[in-house]
Amino acid sequence: MKQRILIVGSGFAGMWAAVSAARLAWVNQNDTLEITVLSPQPELRVRPRFYEDNVASLVAPLQPLFDELNVNYLEGYAERIDEKEKIVWYRNSLQEITHVDYDRLILASGSHTQRANVHGINEFTFDIDQLASAQVLEKHLQSLPQQPESEARNTVVVCGGGFTGIELATELPARLRQIFGDDTKTKVIVVERGSVIGGRYSEALRDTIREASDSLGIEWMLNSEVESITQHGVTLKDGTDIASSTVIWTAGVRASSLGEQLHAERDAQGRFIVDENLQIAGQQDIFATGDMAHARTDDAGNVALMTCQHAIQLGKFAGHNAAASLLGIAPLPYRQVNYVTCLDLGGWGAVYTEGWEQEVKLVREEAKKLKIAITNELIYPPKADREVAFAAADPLAKFV
Ligand SMILES: Cc1cc2nc3c(=O)[nH]c(=O)nc-3n(C[C@H](O)[C@H](O)[C@H](O)COP(=O)(O)OP(=O)(O)OC[C@H]3O[C@@H](n4cnc5c(N)ncnc54)[C@H](O)[C@@H]3O)c2cc1C
């Protein structure tokens, strides 16, 4: 009888976990593994690009790749994990509850924006966290010219000045120009709790973000917290009102709630604490990966971030190690010493840094070319070709 690996999620981590597990079986000429991916759609949704327009195009089909590698695909949404019986209960495409068994389970169900406890946040804010919500925002932005001319119509407020907020805010001037034309004066405001722009980043990166923001005319409201949001705009805790028809929430991210039902240690963002093989502590048959895993990247104490860069490598190691544990092969401890950031800064260009100290290496057009190469090529699924996919899925192959 075949031994079953079940992977929940077909994002960056889940997709690479499947390819990597299939690779290890192939390398060992072993056909006893049955690898199955369970997710709502057989596609990879390219979340890092959701600040762009034409968001519907930012998906990559996975069925041809899975067919080529003999990976089974199950369309559905996991709802419950029975770790004793080794069963995942899920809702299938007909909305029926059914189940699938496993010998090894890999949790790769990602993350979502965690909206703060702010009055009006659910009714009156947009986000770019998932494809559907980014599409809602895109439709809304396109409908703005039909509203009567007003300060609120022409002002977009981005709540949160982290990477997502910065990439979105710096992209918006060009998107708004496309929508309104050159003659309408629009405003983009970032509301940020911190006292400096990009306060969590290196000084060199902060300076670059500030320069780009100034050049694009983006206003930062620092030391500012949102008190409430209505259809007319935002009120800050100090009583300031900002008139806006478009308030976009980008602050805070939390691991998928699917993990909440397992009795295991999790970090402040809801990620499972995993060992170096990406197994969840106390859960012998369950691995966590991508945005679901709190994993050490090196011996210096750095921890993987909730980024696609980490999710891709975490996926490859999780798939490899789940398969290794069934094939009687020694696992590979997860290591990802290199860390880079490449931040899009809209019409100004981009910035590329290396290392955890975020040393700025490239800016403007040069960094932008690299950013486009990363987000439009490097992070996409491999070609549906066994040799190409397996070469890329080797956890020890150079990634960045
Ligand atoms: C706007 C934005 C910009 C970003 N920019 C960058 C960037 O510039 N650089 C970078 O490195 N990272 C960036 N990120 C972060 C990056 O997108 C995530 O870290 C990455 O997507 C995590 O990959 P993942 O596979 O863990 O999860 P995801 O990509 O979220 O995939 C999760 C998968 O699980 C599925 N799923 C969820 N729940 C269930 C369930 N219950 N049952 C079955 N399937 C389920 C989903 O449908 C999906 O297939 C950005 C994210 C956003 C939202």
CSV table of C-alpha atoms and ligand atoms in Angstrom, one decimal:
chain,number,residue,atom,x,y,z
A,1,MET,CA,0.0,0.0,0.0
A,2,LYS,CA,1.2,3.5,-0.8
A,3,GLN,CA,2.2,5.9,1.9
A,4,ARG,CA,0.3,9.2,1.7
A,5,ILE,CA,1.7,12.7,2.0
A,6,LEU,CA,-1.1,15.3,2.1
A,7,ILE,CA,-0.2,19.0,1.6
A,8,VAL,CA,-2.8,21.6,2.5
A,9,GLY,CA,-2.4,24.7,0.4
A,10,SER,CA,-1.0,25.3,-3.1
A,11,GLY,CA,0.7,28.6,-2.5
A,12,PHE,CA,4.5,29.0,-2.7
A,13,ALA,CA,5.2,26.7,0.1
A,14,GLY,CA,2.6,24.0,-0.7
A,15,MET,CA,3.4,23.9,-4.4
A,16,TRP,CA,7.2,23.5,-3.7
A,17,ALA,CA,6.5,20.9,-1.0
A,18,ALA,CA,4.7,18.8,-3.5
A,19,VAL,CA,7.4,19.1,-6.2
A,20,SER,CA,10.2,18.4,-3.6
A,21,ALA,CA,8.5,15.4,-2.2
A,22,ALA,CA,8.0,14.0,-5.7
A,23,ARG,CA,11.6,14.7,-6.5
A,24,LEU,CA,12.9,12.7,-3.5
A,25,ALA,CA,10.9,9.7,-4.4
A,26,TRP,CA,12.1,10.0,-8.0
A,27,VAL,CA,15.7,10.4,-7.1
A,28,ASN,CA,15.4,7.2,-5.0
A,29,GLN,CA,13.5,5.4,-7.7
A,30,ASN,CA,10.7,4.8,-5.2
A,31,ASP,CA,7.1,4.7,-6.3
A,32,THR,CA,5.5,3.9,-2.9
A,33,LEU,CA,4.5,7.5,-2.2
A,34,GLU,CA,1.2,9.1,-3.0
A,35,ILE,CA,1.4,12.9,-2.9
A,36,THR,CA,-1.8,14.9,-2.7
A,37,VAL,CA,-2.3,18.7,-2.7
A,38,LEU,CA,-5.6,20.0,-1.2
A,39,SER,CA,-6.5,23.6,-1.9
A,40,PRO,CA,-9.5,25.7,-3.1
A,41,GLN,CA,-8.0,26.1,-6.7
A,42,PRO,CA,-5.3,24.3,-8.6
A,43,GLU,CA,-3.4,27.5,-9.0
A,44,LEU,CA,-0.7,29.6,-7.4
A,45,ARG,CA,-1.9,33.1,-6.6
A,46,VAL,CA,1.0,35.5,-6.8
A,47,ARG,CA,0.2,37.5,-3.6
A,48,PRO,CA,3.4,39.6,-3.7
A,49,ARG,CA,2.0,41.3,-6.8
A,50,PHE,CA,-1.4,42.2,-5.4
A,51,TYR,CA,-0.6,45.9,-5.2
A,52,GLU,CA,-0.5,46.0,-9.0
A,53,ASP,CA,-3.5,46.4,-11.3
A,54,ASN,CA,-5.0,43.7,-13.5
A,55,VAL,CA,-4.8,41.5,-10.5
A,56,ALA,CA,-6.9,38.7,-12.1
A,57,SER,CA,-3.9,37.9,-14.3
A,58,LEU,CA,-1.7,37.2,-11.3
A,59,VAL,CA,-2.3,33.5,-11.0
A,60,ALA,CA,-0.4,30.5,-12.4
A,61,PRO,CA,-2.1,27.2,-13.2
A,62,LEU,CA,-0.7,24.2,-11.4
A,63,GLN,CA,-2.6,21.2,-12.9
A,64,PRO,CA,-0.1,20.6,-15.8
A,65,LEU,CA,2.8,20.6,-13.3
A,66,PHE,CA,1.0,18.2,-10.9
A,67,ASP,CA,0.0,15.9,-13.8
A,68,GLU,CA,3.6,15.8,-15.1
A,69,LEU,CA,4.9,14.8,-11.6
A,70,ASN,CA,2.0,12.4,-10.7
A,71,VAL,CA,0.9,14.7,-7.8
A,72,ASN,CA,-2.8,14.3,-7.1
A,73,TYR,CA,-4.9,17.4,-6.7
A,74,LEU,CA,-8.0,17.7,-4.5
A,75,GLU,CA,-10.1,20.8,-4.8
A,76,GLY,CA,-11.4,21.8,-1.4
A,77,TYR,CA,-11.0,23.8,1.8
A,78,ALA,CA,-9.6,22.0,4.9
A,79,GLU,CA,-11.7,22.6,8.0
A,80,ARG,CA,-10.6,20.1,10.6
A,81,ILE,CA,-7.6,18.0,11.4
A,82,ASP,CA,-8.0,14.8,13.3
A,83,GLU,CA,-4.4,14.1,14.3
A,84,LYS,CA,-5.3,10.8,16.1
A,85,GLU,CA,-7.0,9.3,13.1
A,86,LYS,CA,-4.7,11.1,10.6
A,87,ILE,CA,-7.6,12.5,8.7
A,88,VAL,CA,-8.3,16.0,7.3
A,89,TRP,CA,-11.9,16.9,6.9
A,90,TYR,CA,-12.5,19.3,4.1
A,91,ARG,CA,-15.3,21.0,2.1
A,92,ASN,CA,-15.2,20.0,-1.5
A,93,SER,CA,-16.2,22.0,-4.6
A,94,LEU,CA,-19.9,20.8,-4.1
A,95,GLN,CA,-19.8,22.2,-0.6
A,96,GLU,CA,-20.0,18.7,0.9
A,97,ILE,CA,-17.9,17.8,3.9
A,98,THR,CA,-15.6,14.8,3.2
A,99,HIS,CA,-12.3,13.6,4.3
A,100,VAL,CA,-8.8,12.5,3.2
A,101,ASP,CA,-6.3,10.3,5.1
A,102,TYR,CA,-2.6,10.9,5.4
A,103,ASP,CA,0.6,9.3,6.8
A,104,ARG,CA,2.4,12.7,6.7
A,105,LEU,CA,0.6,16.1,6.7
A,106,ILE,CA,2.2,19.3,5.5
A,107,LEU,CA,0.4,22.4,6.6
A,108,ALA,CA,0.9,25.2,4.0
A,109,SER,CA,-2.3,27.2,4.3
A,110,GLY,CA,-0.5,30.5,4.4
A,111,SER,CA,-1.6,33.7,6.2
A,112,HIS,CA,-4.0,36.6,6.0
A,113,THR,CA,-4.1,40.3,7.0
A,114,GLN,CA,-5.2,40.7,10.6
A,115,ARG,CA,-7.5,43.6,10.8
A,116,ALA,CA,-7.2,45.6,14.0
A,117,ASN,CA,-10.1,46.2,16.4
A,118,VAL,CA,-11.0,49.5,14.8
A,119,HIS,CA,-14.6,50.8,14.5
A,120,GLY,CA,-15.8,50.5,10.9
A,121,ILE,CA,-12.8,48.5,9.7
A,122,ASN,CA,-14.8,45.6,8.2
A,123,GLU,CA,-17.4,47.8,6.5
A,124,PHE,CA,-15.3,50.6,5.1
A,125,THR,CA,-11.8,49.3,4.3
A,126,PHE,CA,-10.2,47.5,1.4
A,127,ASP,CA,-7.2,45.3,1.4
A,128,ILE,CA,-4.8,43.6,-1.0
A,129,ASP,CA,-4.3,40.4,1.0
A,130,GLN,CA,-6.1,37.9,-1.3
A,131,LEU,CA,-7.0,37.8,-5.0
A,132,ALA,CA,-10.7,38.5,-4.3
A,133,SER,CA,-10.1,41.5,-2.0
A,134,ALA,CA,-7.5,43.0,-4.4
A,135,GLN,CA,-10.0,42.7,-7.2
A,136,VAL,CA,-12.7,44.5,-5.1
A,137,LEU,CA,-10.2,47.3,-4.5
A,138,GLU,CA,-9.3,47.5,-8.2
A,139,LYS,CA,-13.0,47.7,-9.2
A,140,HIS,CA,-13.5,50.4,-6.6
A,141,LEU,CA,-10.5,52.5,-7.8
A,142,GLN,CA,-11.8,52.2,-11.4
A,143,SER,CA,-15.2,53.5,-10.3
A,144,LEU,CA,-13.9,56.6,-8.6
A,145,PRO,CA,-14.2,58.9,-11.6
A,146,GLN,CA,-17.9,58.3,-11.6
A,147,GLN,CA,-18.2,59.8,-8.1
A,148,PRO,CA,-18.6,63.6,-7.9
A,149,GLU,CA,-15.4,65.5,-7.6
A,150,SER,CA,-14.3,65.9,-3.9
A,151,GLU,CA,-11.3,65.8,-1.6
A,152,ALA,CA,-12.5,62.4,-0.4
A,153,ARG,CA,-12.8,60.9,-3.9
A,154,ASN,CA,-9.2,62.0,-4.8
A,155,THR,CA,-7.6,60.8,-1.6
A,156,VAL,CA,-6.4,57.3,-0.8
A,157,VAL,CA,-5.4,56.4,2.7
A,158,VAL,CA,-3.1,53.4,3.3
A,159,CYS,CA,-3.2,52.2,6.9
A,160,GLY,CA,0.2,50.7,7.8
A,161,GLY,CA,3.6,51.6,6.5
A,162,GLY,CA,5.3,48.2,6.4
A,163,PHE,CA,6.5,46.6,3.1
A,164,THR,CA,3.0,46.0,1.8
A,165,GLY,CA,1.9,49.5,2.6
A,166,ILE,CA,5.0,51.0,1.1
A,167,GLU,CA,4.7,49.1,-2.2
A,168,LEU,CA,1.1,49.9,-2.5
A,169,ALA,CA,1.4,53.6,-1.6
A,170,THR,CA,4.3,54.1,-4.0
A,171,GLU,CA,2.4,52.3,-6.8
A,172,LEU,CA,-0.8,54.3,-6.3
A,173,PRO,CA,0.2,57.7,-7.8
A,174,ALA,CA,0.7,56.0,-11.2
A,175,ARG,CA,-2.5,53.9,-10.9
A,176,LEU,CA,-4.5,57.0,-9.9
A,177,ARG,CA,-3.0,59.0,-12.9
A,178,GLN,CA,-4.1,56.2,-15.2
A,179,ILE,CA,-7.6,56.2,-13.7
A,180,PHE,CA,-8.2,60.0,-13.5
A,181,GLY,CA,-5.8,61.4,-16.1
A,182,ASP,CA,-3.1,64.0,-15.6
A,183,ASP,CA,-5.3,66.9,-14.7
A,184,THR,CA,-6.8,65.6,-11.4
A,185,LYS,CA,-4.8,66.3,-8.3
A,186,THR,CA,-4.8,63.1,-6.2
A,187,LYS,CA,-3.3,62.4,-2.8
A,188,VAL,CA,-1.9,59.3,-1.2
A,189,ILE,CA,-1.5,59.3,2.6
A,190,VAL,CA,0.2,56.6,4.7
A,191,VAL,CA,-1.0,56.4,8.3
A,192,GLU,CA,1.7,54.9,10.4
A,193,ARG,CA,2.0,54.3,14.1
A,194,GLY,CA,5.8,54.5,14.2
A,195,SER,CA,7.7,57.7,14.6
A,196,VAL,CA,9.8,57.4,11.4
A,197,ILE,CA,9.3,56.1,7.9
A,198,GLY,CA,10.3,52.4,7.7
A,199,GLY,CA,11.3,52.4,11.3
A,200,ARG,CA,11.9,48.6,11.4
A,201,TYR,CA,14.4,48.8,8.5
A,202,SER,CA,18.0,49.8,8.2
A,203,GLU,CA,18.9,53.4,8.1
A,204,ALA,CA,20.0,53.2,4.4
A,205,LEU,CA,16.7,51.5,3.4
A,206,ARG,CA,14.7,54.0,5.4
A,207,ASP,CA,16.5,56.9,3.6
A,208,THR,CA,15.7,55.4,0.3
A,209,ILE,CA,12.0,54.9,1.1
A,210,ARG,CA,11.8,58.5,2.3
A,211,GLU,CA,13.5,59.8,-0.9
A,212,ALA,CA,11.1,57.8,-3.1
A,213,SER,CA,8.0,58.9,-1.1
A,214,ASP,CA,9.0,62.5,-1.3
A,215,SER,CA,9.6,62.4,-5.0
A,216,LEU,CA,6.2,60.7,-5.6
A,217,GLY,CA,4.5,63.2,-3.3
A,218,ILE,CA,3.3,60.6,-0.8
A,219,GLU,CA,2.3,62.1,2.6
A,220,TRP,CA,3.2,60.1,5.7
A,221,MET,CA,1.3,60.7,8.9
A,222,LEU,CA,3.6,59.3,11.6
A,223,ASN,CA,2.9,58.7,15.3
A,224,SER,CA,-0.7,58.2,14.1
A,225,GLU,CA,-3.2,55.5,15.0
A,226,VAL,CA,-6.6,55.0,13.4
A,227,GLU,CA,-9.5,55.5,15.8
A,228,SER,CA,-12.4,54.8,13.4
A,229,ILE,CA,-13.3,54.5,9.7
A,230,THR,CA,-16.5,55.5,8.0
A,231,GLN,CA,-17.6,55.9,4.4
A,232,HIS,CA,-16.4,59.5,4.6
A,233,GLY,CA,-12.8,58.6,5.7
A,234,VAL,CA,-10.6,58.1,8.7
A,235,THR,CA,-10.5,59.6,12.2
A,236,LEU,CA,-7.2,59.3,14.0
A,237,LYS,CA,-6.8,58.9,17.7
A,238,ASP,CA,-5.6,62.5,18.0
A,239,GLY,CA,-8.9,63.6,16.5
A,240,THR,CA,-7.6,64.4,13.0
A,241,ASP,CA,-10.1,63.6,10.2
A,242,ILE,CA,-8.9,62.6,6.8
A,243,ALA,CA,-11.6,62.7,4.1
A,244,SER,CA,-11.3,59.7,1.8
A,245,SER,CA,-13.5,57.3,-0.1
A,246,THR,CA,-10.7,54.7,-0.3
A,247,VAL,CA,-9.1,53.4,2.9
A,248,ILE,CA,-6.8,50.4,2.5
A,249,TRP,CA,-5.7,48.3,5.5
A,250,THR,CA,-2.3,46.7,5.2
A,251,ALA,CA,-1.1,46.4,8.8
A,252,GLY,CA,-0.7,43.0,10.6
A,253,VAL,CA,-0.5,39.5,9.3
A,254,ARG,CA,-1.5,36.2,10.9
A,255,ALA,CA,-1.0,32.6,10.0
A,256,SER,CA,-4.0,30.6,8.7
A,257,SER,CA,-6.5,29.8,11.4
A,258,LEU,CA,-6.5,26.1,10.3
A,259,GLY,CA,-3.6,25.7,12.7
A,260,GLU,CA,-5.5,26.9,15.8
A,261,GLN,CA,-7.1,23.5,16.4
A,262,LEU,CA,-3.8,21.6,16.9
A,263,HIS,CA,-2.3,21.5,20.4
A,264,ALA,CA,1.1,22.8,19.6
A,265,GLU,CA,3.2,25.9,20.5
A,266,ARG,CA,2.7,28.9,18.2
A,267,ASP,CA,4.3,32.3,18.0
A,268,ALA,CA,2.6,35.7,18.3
A,269,GLN,CA,1.6,35.6,14.6
A,270,GLY,CA,0.0,32.2,15.0
A,271,ARG,CA,2.9,30.2,13.3
A,272,PHE,CA,3.8,26.8,14.5
A,273,ILE,CA,7.2,26.5,16.3
A,274,VAL,CA,8.9,23.9,14.2
A,275,ASP,CA,12.2,22.0,14.6
A,276,GLU,CA,15.0,22.1,12.1
A,277,ASN,CA,13.2,19.5,10.0
A,278,LEU,CA,10.1,21.6,10.0
A,279,GLN,CA,8.1,19.2,12.1
A,280,ILE,CA,5.7,20.7,14.6
A,281,ALA,CA,6.9,20.1,18.1
A,282,GLY,CA,4.9,17.2,19.7
A,283,GLN,CA,3.2,16.3,16.3
A,284,GLN,CA,5.2,13.4,14.9
A,285,ASP,CA,3.5,13.2,11.5
A,286,ILE,CA,2.8,16.9,10.9
A,287,PHE,CA,5.0,19.5,9.3
A,288,ALA,CA,4.4,23.2,8.9
A,289,THR,CA,5.8,25.4,6.2
A,290,GLY,CA,5.7,28.8,4.5
A,291,ASP,CA,3.8,31.4,6.5
A,292,MET,CA,2.6,28.7,8.9
A,293,ALA,CA,6.1,28.0,10.2
A,294,HIS,CA,8.2,29.7,12.8
A,295,ALA,CA,11.6,28.3,11.7
A,296,ARG,CA,15.2,29.3,12.4
A,297,THR,CA,17.0,30.1,9.2
A,298,ASP,CA,20.6,29.9,10.6
A,299,ASP,CA,22.7,29.5,13.7
A,300,ALA,CA,22.8,33.2,14.3
A,301,GLY,CA,19.2,33.1,15.6
A,302,ASN,CA,17.4,34.6,12.6
A,303,VAL,CA,13.9,33.4,12.0
A,304,ALA,CA,12.1,33.0,8.6
A,305,LEU,CA,9.8,35.9,7.8
A,306,MET,CA,6.4,35.7,6.3
A,307,THR,CA,7.7,36.2,2.8
A,308,CYS,CA,7.6,34.4,-0.4
A,309,GLN,CA,11.4,34.2,-0.4
A,310,HIS,CA,11.2,32.1,2.8
A,311,ALA,CA,8.0,30.2,1.9
A,312,ILE,CA,9.6,28.8,-1.3
A,313,GLN,CA,12.6,27.3,0.5
A,314,LEU,CA,10.5,26.2,3.5
A,315,GLY,CA,8.3,24.4,1.1
A,316,LYS,CA,11.2,22.6,-0.6
A,317,PHE,CA,12.6,21.4,2.8
A,318,ALA,CA,9.1,20.4,4.2
A,319,GLY,CA,8.3,18.3,1.1
A,320,HIS,CA,11.8,16.7,1.2
A,321,ASN,CA,11.6,15.9,4.9
A,322,ALA,CA,8.1,14.6,4.9
A,323,ALA,CA,9.0,12.2,2.0
A,324,ALA,CA,12.4,11.3,3.7
A,325,SER,CA,10.6,10.3,6.9
A,326,LEU,CA,8.5,7.8,4.9
A,327,LEU,CA,11.4,6.5,2.8
A,328,GLY,CA,13.7,6.0,5.7
A,329,ILE,CA,16.1,8.7,4.6
A,330,ALA,CA,17.8,11.2,6.9
A,331,PRO,CA,16.1,14.6,6.9
A,332,LEU,CA,17.8,17.8,5.7
A,333,PRO,CA,17.9,20.5,8.4
A,334,TYR,CA,16.3,23.7,7.1
A,335,ARG,CA,18.9,26.4,6.4
A,336,GLN,CA,18.4,29.7,4.5
A,337,VAL,CA,21.4,31.9,5.4
A,338,ASN,CA,21.0,34.4,2.6
A,339,TYR,CA,18.3,37.1,3.1
A,340,VAL,CA,17.6,39.9,0.6
A,341,THR,CA,14.8,42.4,0.2
A,342,CYS,CA,13.6,44.0,-3.0
A,343,LEU,CA,11.0,46.6,-2.5
A,344,ASP,CA,9.1,48.2,-5.3
A,345,LEU,CA,8.9,51.9,-5.1
A,346,GLY,CA,6.5,52.6,-7.9
A,347,GLY,CA,7.4,55.3,-10.4
A,348,TRP,CA,10.6,56.1,-8.5
A,349,GLY,CA,12.1,52.6,-9.1
A,350,ALA,CA,12.9,50.0,-6.4
A,351,VAL,CA,15.5,49.2,-3.8
A,352,TYR,CA,17.4,46.0,-3.3
A,353,THR,CA,19.2,45.1,0.0
A,354,GLU,CA,21.4,42.2,1.1
A,355,GLY,CA,21.7,40.6,4.5
A,356,TRP,CA,19.8,40.9,7.7
A,357,GLU,CA,21.4,44.3,8.1
A,358,GLN,CA,19.7,45.4,4.9
A,359,GLU,CA,22.7,46.9,3.2
A,360,VAL,CA,21.4,48.8,0.1
A,361,LYS,CA,23.0,47.4,-3.0
A,362,LEU,CA,20.8,48.7,-5.9
A,363,VAL,CA,18.3,51.5,-6.3
A,364,ARG,CA,16.0,53.0,-8.9
A,365,GLU,CA,15.9,51.4,-12.4
A,366,GLU,CA,18.6,48.8,-11.6
A,367,ALA,CA,16.7,47.6,-8.6
A,368,LYS,CA,13.4,47.8,-10.5
A,369,LYS,CA,14.7,45.4,-13.2
A,370,LEU,CA,15.7,43.0,-10.5
A,371,LYS,CA,12.3,43.3,-8.8
A,372,ILE,CA,10.5,42.6,-12.0
A,373,ALA,CA,12.7,39.6,-12.7
A,374,ILE,CA,11.9,38.3,-9.2
A,375,THR,CA,8.2,38.9,-9.1
A,376,ASN,CA,7.4,38.1,-12.8
A,377,GLU,CA,9.7,35.1,-13.2
A,378,LEU,CA,11.7,33.8,-10.3
A,379,ILE,CA,8.8,33.2,-7.9
A,380,TYR,CA,6.5,31.6,-10.5
A,381,PRO,CA,6.1,27.8,-10.6
A,382,PRO,CA,8.6,25.8,-12.7
A,383,LYS,CA,7.8,24.6,-16.2
A,384,ALA,CA,5.7,21.4,-16.3
A,385,ASP,CA,8.7,19.4,-17.2
A,386,ARG,CA,10.0,16.7,-14.8
A,387,GLU,CA,13.7,17.5,-15.1
A,388,VAL,CA,13.4,21.2,-14.9
A,389,ALA,CA,11.0,21.1,-11.9
A,390,PHE,CA,13.0,18.5,-10.0
A,391,ALA,CA,16.3,20.4,-10.5
A,392,ALA,CA,14.6,23.6,-9.1
A,393,ALA,CA,13.0,21.7,-6.2
A,394,ASP,CA,16.3,20.4,-4.7
A,395,PRO,CA,16.4,22.1,-1.3
A,396,LEU,CA,20.2,22.4,-1.5
A,397,ALA,CA,20.1,24.1,-4.9
A,398,LYS,CA,21.0,27.8,-4.8
A,399,PHE,CA,17.9,30.0,-4.7
A,400,VAL,CA,19.0,33.6,-3.8
B,1,LIG,C1,0.3,42.4,-0.9
B,1,LIG,C2,1.4,41.5,-0.5
B,1,LIG,C3,2.7,41.8,-0.9
B,1,LIG,C4,3.7,40.9,-0.5
B,1,LIG,N1,5.0,41.2,-1.0
B,1,LIG,C5,6.0,40.4,-0.8
B,1,LIG,C6,7.2,40.6,-1.3
B,1,LIG,O1,7.5,41.7,-1.9
B,1,LIG,N2,8.2,39.7,-1.1
B,1,LIG,C7,8.0,38.6,-0.4
B,1,LIG,O2,8.9,37.7,-0.3
B,1,LIG,N3,6.7,38.3,0.1
B,1,LIG,C8,5.7,39.2,0.0
B,1,LIG,N4,4.5,38.9,0.5
B,1,LIG,C9,4.3,37.7,1.3
B,1,LIG,C10,4.1,36.4,0.5
B,1,LIG,O3,3.0,36.6,-0.4
B,1,LIG,C11,3.7,35.3,1.5
B,1,LIG,O4,4.8,35.2,2.5
B,1,LIG,C12,3.6,34.0,0.7
B,1,LIG,O5,2.5,34.1,-0.1
B,1,LIG,C13,3.5,32.8,1.7
B,1,LIG,O6,3.4,31.7,1.0
B,1,LIG,P1,2.6,30.4,1.5
B,1,LIG,O7,2.6,29.4,0.5
B,1,LIG,O8,3.0,30.2,2.9
B,1,LIG,O9,1.1,31.0,1.6
B,1,LIG,P2,0.1,31.5,0.5
B,1,LIG,O10,0.8,32.0,-0.7
B,1,LIG,O11,-0.8,32.4,1.2
B,1,LIG,O12,-0.7,30.2,0.1
B,1,LIG,C14,-1.6,29.6,0.9
B,1,LIG,C15,-2.3,28.5,0.2
B,1,LIG,O13,-3.2,27.8,1.1
B,1,LIG,C16,-4.5,27.7,0.6
B,1,LIG,N5,-5.4,27.6,1.8
B,1,LIG,C17,-5.6,28.5,2.7
B,1,LIG,N6,-6.4,28.0,3.7
B,1,LIG,C18,-6.7,26.7,3.3
B,1,LIG,C19,-7.5,25.7,3.8
B,1,LIG,N7,-8.2,25.8,5.0
B,1,LIG,N8,-7.6,24.5,3.1
B,1,LIG,C20,-6.9,24.4,1.9
B,1,LIG,N9,-6.1,25.3,1.4
B,1,LIG,C21,-6.1,26.5,2.0
B,1,LIG,C22,-4.6,29.0,-0.2
B,1,LIG,O14,-5.7,29.0,-1.1
B,1,LIG,C23,-3.3,29.0,-0.9
B,1,LIG,O15,-3.3,28.1,-2.0
B,1,LIG,C24,3.4,39.8,0.2
B,1,LIG,C25,2.1,39.5,0.6
B,1,LIG,C26,1.1,40.3,0.2
B,1,LIG,C27,-0.3,39.9,0.6
